[in-house]
PDB file of C-alpha atoms in Angstrom:
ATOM      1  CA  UNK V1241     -35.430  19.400  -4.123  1.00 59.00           C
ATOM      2  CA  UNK V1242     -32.925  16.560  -4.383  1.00 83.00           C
ATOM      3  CA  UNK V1243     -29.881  19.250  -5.426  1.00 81.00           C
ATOM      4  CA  UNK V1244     -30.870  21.883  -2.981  1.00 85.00           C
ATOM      5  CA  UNK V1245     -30.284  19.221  -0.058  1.00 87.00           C
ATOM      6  CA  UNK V1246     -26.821  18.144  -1.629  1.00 85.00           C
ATOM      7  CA  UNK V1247     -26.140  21.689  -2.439  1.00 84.00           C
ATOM      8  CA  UNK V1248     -26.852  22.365   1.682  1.00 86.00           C
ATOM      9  CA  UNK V1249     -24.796  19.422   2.455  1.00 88.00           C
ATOM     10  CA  UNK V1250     -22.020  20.574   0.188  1.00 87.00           C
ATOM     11  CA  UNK V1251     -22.304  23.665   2.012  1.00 86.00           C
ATOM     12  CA  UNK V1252     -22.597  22.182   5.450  1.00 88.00           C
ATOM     13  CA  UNK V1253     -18.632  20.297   4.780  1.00 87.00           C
ATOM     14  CA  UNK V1254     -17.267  23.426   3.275  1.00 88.00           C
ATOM     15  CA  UNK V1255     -18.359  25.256   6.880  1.00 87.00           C
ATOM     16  CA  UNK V1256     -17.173  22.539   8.436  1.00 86.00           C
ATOM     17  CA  UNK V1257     -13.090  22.851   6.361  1.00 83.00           C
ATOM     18  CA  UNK V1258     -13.579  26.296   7.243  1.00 86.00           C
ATOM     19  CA  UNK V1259     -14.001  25.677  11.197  1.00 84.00           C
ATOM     20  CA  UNK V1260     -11.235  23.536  10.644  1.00 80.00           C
ATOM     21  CA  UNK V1261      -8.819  26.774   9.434  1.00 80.00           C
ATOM     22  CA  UNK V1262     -10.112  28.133  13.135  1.00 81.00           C
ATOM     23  CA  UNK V1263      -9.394  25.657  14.860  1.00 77.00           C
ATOM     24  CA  UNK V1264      -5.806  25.274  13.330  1.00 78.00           C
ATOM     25  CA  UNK V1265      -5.025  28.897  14.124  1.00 77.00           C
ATOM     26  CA  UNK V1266      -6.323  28.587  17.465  1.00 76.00           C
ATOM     27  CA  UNK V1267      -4.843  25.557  18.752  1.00 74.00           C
ATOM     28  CA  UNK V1268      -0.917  26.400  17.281  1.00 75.00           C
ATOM     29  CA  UNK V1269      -0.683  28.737  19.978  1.00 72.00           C
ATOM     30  CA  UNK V1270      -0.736  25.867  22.156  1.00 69.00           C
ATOM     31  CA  UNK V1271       0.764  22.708  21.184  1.00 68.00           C
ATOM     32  CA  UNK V1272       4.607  22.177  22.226  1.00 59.00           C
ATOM     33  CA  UNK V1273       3.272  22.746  25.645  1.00 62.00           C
ATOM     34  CA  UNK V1274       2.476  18.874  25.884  1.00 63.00           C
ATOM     35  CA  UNK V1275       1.919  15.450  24.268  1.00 66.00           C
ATOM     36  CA  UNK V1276      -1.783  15.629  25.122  1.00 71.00           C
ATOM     37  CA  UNK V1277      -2.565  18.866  23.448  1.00 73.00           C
ATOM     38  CA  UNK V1278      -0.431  18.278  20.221  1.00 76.00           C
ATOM     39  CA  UNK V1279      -2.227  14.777  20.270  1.00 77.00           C
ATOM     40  CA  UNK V1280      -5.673  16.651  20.305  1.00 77.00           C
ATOM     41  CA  UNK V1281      -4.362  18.689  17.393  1.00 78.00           C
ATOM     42  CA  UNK V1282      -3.768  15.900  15.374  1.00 80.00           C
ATOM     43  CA  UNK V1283      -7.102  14.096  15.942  1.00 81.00           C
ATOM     44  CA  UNK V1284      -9.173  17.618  15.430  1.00 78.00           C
ATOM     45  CA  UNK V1285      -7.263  18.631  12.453  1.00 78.00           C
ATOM     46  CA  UNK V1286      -7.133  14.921  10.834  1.00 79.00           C
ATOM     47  CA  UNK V1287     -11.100  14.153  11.568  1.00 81.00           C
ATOM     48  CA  UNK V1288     -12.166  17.754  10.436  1.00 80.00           C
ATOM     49  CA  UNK V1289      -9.865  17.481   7.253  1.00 81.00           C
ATOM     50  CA  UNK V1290     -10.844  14.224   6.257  1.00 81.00           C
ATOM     51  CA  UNK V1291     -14.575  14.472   7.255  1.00 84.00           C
ATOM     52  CA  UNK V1292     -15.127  17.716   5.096  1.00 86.00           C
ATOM     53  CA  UNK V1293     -12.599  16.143   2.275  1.00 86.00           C
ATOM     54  CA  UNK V1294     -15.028  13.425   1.277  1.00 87.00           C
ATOM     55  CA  UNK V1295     -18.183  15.522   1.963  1.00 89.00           C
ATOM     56  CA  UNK V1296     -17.184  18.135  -0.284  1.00 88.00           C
ATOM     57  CA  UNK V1297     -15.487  15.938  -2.793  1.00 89.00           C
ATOM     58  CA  UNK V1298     -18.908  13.485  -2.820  1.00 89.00           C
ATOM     59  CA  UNK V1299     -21.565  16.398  -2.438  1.00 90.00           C
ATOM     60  CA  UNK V1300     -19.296  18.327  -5.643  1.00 87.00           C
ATOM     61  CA  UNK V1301     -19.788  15.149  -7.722  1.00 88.00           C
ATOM     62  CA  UNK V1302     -23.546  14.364  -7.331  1.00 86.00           C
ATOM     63  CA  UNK V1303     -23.541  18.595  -7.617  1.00 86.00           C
ATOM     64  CA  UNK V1304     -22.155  18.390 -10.975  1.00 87.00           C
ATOM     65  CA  UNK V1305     -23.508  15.681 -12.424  1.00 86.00           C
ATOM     66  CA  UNK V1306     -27.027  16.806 -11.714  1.00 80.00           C
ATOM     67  CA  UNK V1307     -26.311  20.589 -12.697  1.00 79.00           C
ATOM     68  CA  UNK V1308     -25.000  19.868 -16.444  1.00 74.00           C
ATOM     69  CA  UNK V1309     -22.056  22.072 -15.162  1.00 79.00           C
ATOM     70  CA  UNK V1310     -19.452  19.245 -16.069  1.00 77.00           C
ATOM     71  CA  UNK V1311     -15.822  18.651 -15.274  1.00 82.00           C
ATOM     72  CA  UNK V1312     -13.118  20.718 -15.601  1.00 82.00           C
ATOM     73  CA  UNK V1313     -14.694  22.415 -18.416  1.00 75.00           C
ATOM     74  CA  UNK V1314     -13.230  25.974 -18.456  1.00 74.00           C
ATOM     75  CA  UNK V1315     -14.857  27.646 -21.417  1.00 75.00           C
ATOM     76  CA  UNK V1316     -18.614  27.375 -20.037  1.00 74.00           C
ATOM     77  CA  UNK V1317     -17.807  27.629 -16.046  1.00 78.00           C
ATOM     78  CA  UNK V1318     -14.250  28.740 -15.358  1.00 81.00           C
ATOM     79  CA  UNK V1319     -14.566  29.605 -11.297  1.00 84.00           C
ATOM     80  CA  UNK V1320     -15.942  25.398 -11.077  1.00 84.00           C
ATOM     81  CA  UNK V1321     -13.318  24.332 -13.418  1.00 85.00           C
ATOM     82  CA  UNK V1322     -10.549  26.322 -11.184  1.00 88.00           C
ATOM     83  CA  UNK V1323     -12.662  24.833  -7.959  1.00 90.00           C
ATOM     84  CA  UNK V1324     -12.042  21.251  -9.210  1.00 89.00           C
ATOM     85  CA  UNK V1325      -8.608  22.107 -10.362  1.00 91.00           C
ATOM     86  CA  UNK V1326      -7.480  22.939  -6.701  1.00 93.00           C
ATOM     87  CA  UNK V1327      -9.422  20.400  -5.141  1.00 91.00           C
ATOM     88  CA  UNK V1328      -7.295  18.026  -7.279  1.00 93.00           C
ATOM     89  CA  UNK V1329      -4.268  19.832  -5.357  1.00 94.00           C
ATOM     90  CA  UNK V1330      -5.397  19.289  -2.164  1.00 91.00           C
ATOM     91  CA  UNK V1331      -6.095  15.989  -2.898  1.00 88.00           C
ATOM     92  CA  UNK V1332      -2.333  15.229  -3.686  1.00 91.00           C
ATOM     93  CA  UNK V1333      -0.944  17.351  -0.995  1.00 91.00           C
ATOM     94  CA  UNK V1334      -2.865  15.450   1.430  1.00 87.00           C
ATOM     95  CA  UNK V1335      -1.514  12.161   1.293  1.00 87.00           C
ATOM     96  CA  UNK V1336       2.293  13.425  -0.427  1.00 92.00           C
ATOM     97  CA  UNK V1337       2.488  15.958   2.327  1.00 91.00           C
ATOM     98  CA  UNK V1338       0.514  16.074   5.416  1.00 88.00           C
ATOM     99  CA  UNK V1339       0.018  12.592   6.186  1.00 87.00           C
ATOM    100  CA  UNK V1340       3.401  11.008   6.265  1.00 91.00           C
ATOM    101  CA  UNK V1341       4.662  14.671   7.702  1.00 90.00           C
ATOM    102  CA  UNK V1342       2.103  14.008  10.762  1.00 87.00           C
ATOM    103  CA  UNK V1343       3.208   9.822  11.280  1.00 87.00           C
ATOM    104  CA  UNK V1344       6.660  11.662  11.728  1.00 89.00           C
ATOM    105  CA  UNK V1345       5.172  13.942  14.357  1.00 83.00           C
ATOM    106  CA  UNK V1346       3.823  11.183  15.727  1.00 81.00           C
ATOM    107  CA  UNK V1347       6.795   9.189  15.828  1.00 82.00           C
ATOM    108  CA  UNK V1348       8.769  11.787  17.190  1.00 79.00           C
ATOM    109  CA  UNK V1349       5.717  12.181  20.214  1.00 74.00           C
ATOM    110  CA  UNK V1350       6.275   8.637  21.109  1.00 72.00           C
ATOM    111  CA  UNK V1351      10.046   9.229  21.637  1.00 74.00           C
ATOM    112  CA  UNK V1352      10.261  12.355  23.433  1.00 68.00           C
ATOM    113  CA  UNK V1353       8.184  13.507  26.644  1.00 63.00           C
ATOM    114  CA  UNK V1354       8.956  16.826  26.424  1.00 61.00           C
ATOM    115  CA  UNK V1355       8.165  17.795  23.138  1.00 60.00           C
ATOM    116  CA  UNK V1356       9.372  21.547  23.757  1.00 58.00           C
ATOM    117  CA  UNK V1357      13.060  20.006  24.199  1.00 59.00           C
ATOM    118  CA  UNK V1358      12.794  17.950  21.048  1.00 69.00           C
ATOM    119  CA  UNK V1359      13.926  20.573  17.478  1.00 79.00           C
ATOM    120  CA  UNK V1360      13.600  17.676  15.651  1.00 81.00           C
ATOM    121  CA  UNK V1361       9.383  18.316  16.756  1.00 78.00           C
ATOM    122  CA  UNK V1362       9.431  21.980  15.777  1.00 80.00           C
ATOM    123  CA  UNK V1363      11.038  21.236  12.267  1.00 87.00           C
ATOM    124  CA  UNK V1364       8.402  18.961  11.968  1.00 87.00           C
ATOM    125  CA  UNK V1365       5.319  20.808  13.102  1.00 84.00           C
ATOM    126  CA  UNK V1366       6.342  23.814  11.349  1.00 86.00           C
ATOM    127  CA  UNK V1367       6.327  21.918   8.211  1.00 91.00           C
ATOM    128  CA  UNK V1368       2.721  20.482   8.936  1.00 87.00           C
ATOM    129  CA  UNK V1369       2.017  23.906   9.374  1.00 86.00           C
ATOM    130  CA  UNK V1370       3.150  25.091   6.240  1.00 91.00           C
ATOM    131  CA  UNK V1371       1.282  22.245   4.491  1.00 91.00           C
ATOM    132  CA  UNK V1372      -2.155  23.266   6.476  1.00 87.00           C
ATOM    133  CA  UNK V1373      -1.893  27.007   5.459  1.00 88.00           C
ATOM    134  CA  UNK V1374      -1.760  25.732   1.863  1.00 92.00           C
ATOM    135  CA  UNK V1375      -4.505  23.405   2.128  1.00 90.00           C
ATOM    136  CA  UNK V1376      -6.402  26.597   4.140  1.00 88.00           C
ATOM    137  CA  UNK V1377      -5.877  29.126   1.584  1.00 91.00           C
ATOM    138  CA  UNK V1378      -6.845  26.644  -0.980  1.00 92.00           C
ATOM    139  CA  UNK V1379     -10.047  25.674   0.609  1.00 89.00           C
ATOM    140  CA  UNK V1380     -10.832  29.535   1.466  1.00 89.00           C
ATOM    141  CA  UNK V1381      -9.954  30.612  -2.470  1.00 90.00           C
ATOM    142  CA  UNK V1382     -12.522  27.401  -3.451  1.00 89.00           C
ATOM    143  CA  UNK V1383     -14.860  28.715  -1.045  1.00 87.00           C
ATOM    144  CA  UNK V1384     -14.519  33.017  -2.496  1.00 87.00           C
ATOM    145  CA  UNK V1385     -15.200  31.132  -5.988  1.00 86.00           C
ATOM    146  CA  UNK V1386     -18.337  29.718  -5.135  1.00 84.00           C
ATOM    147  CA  UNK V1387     -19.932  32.726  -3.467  1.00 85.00           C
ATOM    148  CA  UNK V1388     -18.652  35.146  -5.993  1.00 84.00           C
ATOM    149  CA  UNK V1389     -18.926  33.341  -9.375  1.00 78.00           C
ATOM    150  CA  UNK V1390     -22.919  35.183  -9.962  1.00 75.00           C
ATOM    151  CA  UNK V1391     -21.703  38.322  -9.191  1.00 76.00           C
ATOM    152  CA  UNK V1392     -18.087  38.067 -11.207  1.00 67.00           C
ATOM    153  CA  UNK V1393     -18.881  35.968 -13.935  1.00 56.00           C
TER     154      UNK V1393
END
């Protein structure tokens, strides 16, 4: 009982990163149009990130430690192993990449109104793009892993 309701928690944050790959798309379309949208983008993106980040890393700990799977253990579960792996990666992109990429977005918000005049904005954003589509295809190659590894593996 107790690992089923982790296991649907675990499940529950990896919807959530996934909504968050939506929402990205979605919202891009949009943001150099003002501060107050681009602002929005940051708070969404940030609080859906980091919200699913610790669920999934938390939920995938008391998951493996009350499976017998184990960490990083390639020769008995390869897809978890390669799961963990890239979790590691996101978890050094985040704070190497997005986060001081976004305190420069921010920065540069708090200088300029017009954030469609400012190129110094657009290099920026399209870099914290960049680092979201990696974190994105990460998180959606995690998430083919772990509803393919019975019928792969």
């Amino acid at each position: 009982m107790y690992y089923y309701t982790i296991l649907t928690f675990h499940i529950i944050f990896a919807g959530i990163w996934i909504s968050n790959f939506i929402v990205d798309l979605f919202l891009r379309k949009h943001l150099l149009t003002s501060n107050k949208i681009l602002d929005l983008y940051l708070k969404i993106v940030n609080t859906l990130s980091s919200l699913s980040a610790v669920g999934i890393i938390f939920t995938g700990i008391l998951l493996v430690t009350n499976s017998g799977y184990g960490f990083f253990r390639m020769t008995d579960n390869h897809w978890l192993a390669t799961k963990q792996i890239l979790m590691v990666v996101i978890l050094f992109i985040i704070p190497l990449f997005i986060i001081p990429t976004a305190k420069k977005l921010r920065n540069e918000m708090l200088k300029s109104n017009e954030l469609q005049s400012s190129t110094e904005a657009k290099v920026i954003l399209k870099k914290l793009f960049i680092y979201n589509n990696i974190i994105n295809v990460i998180v959606l190659l995690n998430f083919l892993f772990a509803i393919t590894h019975r019928y792969l593996g």
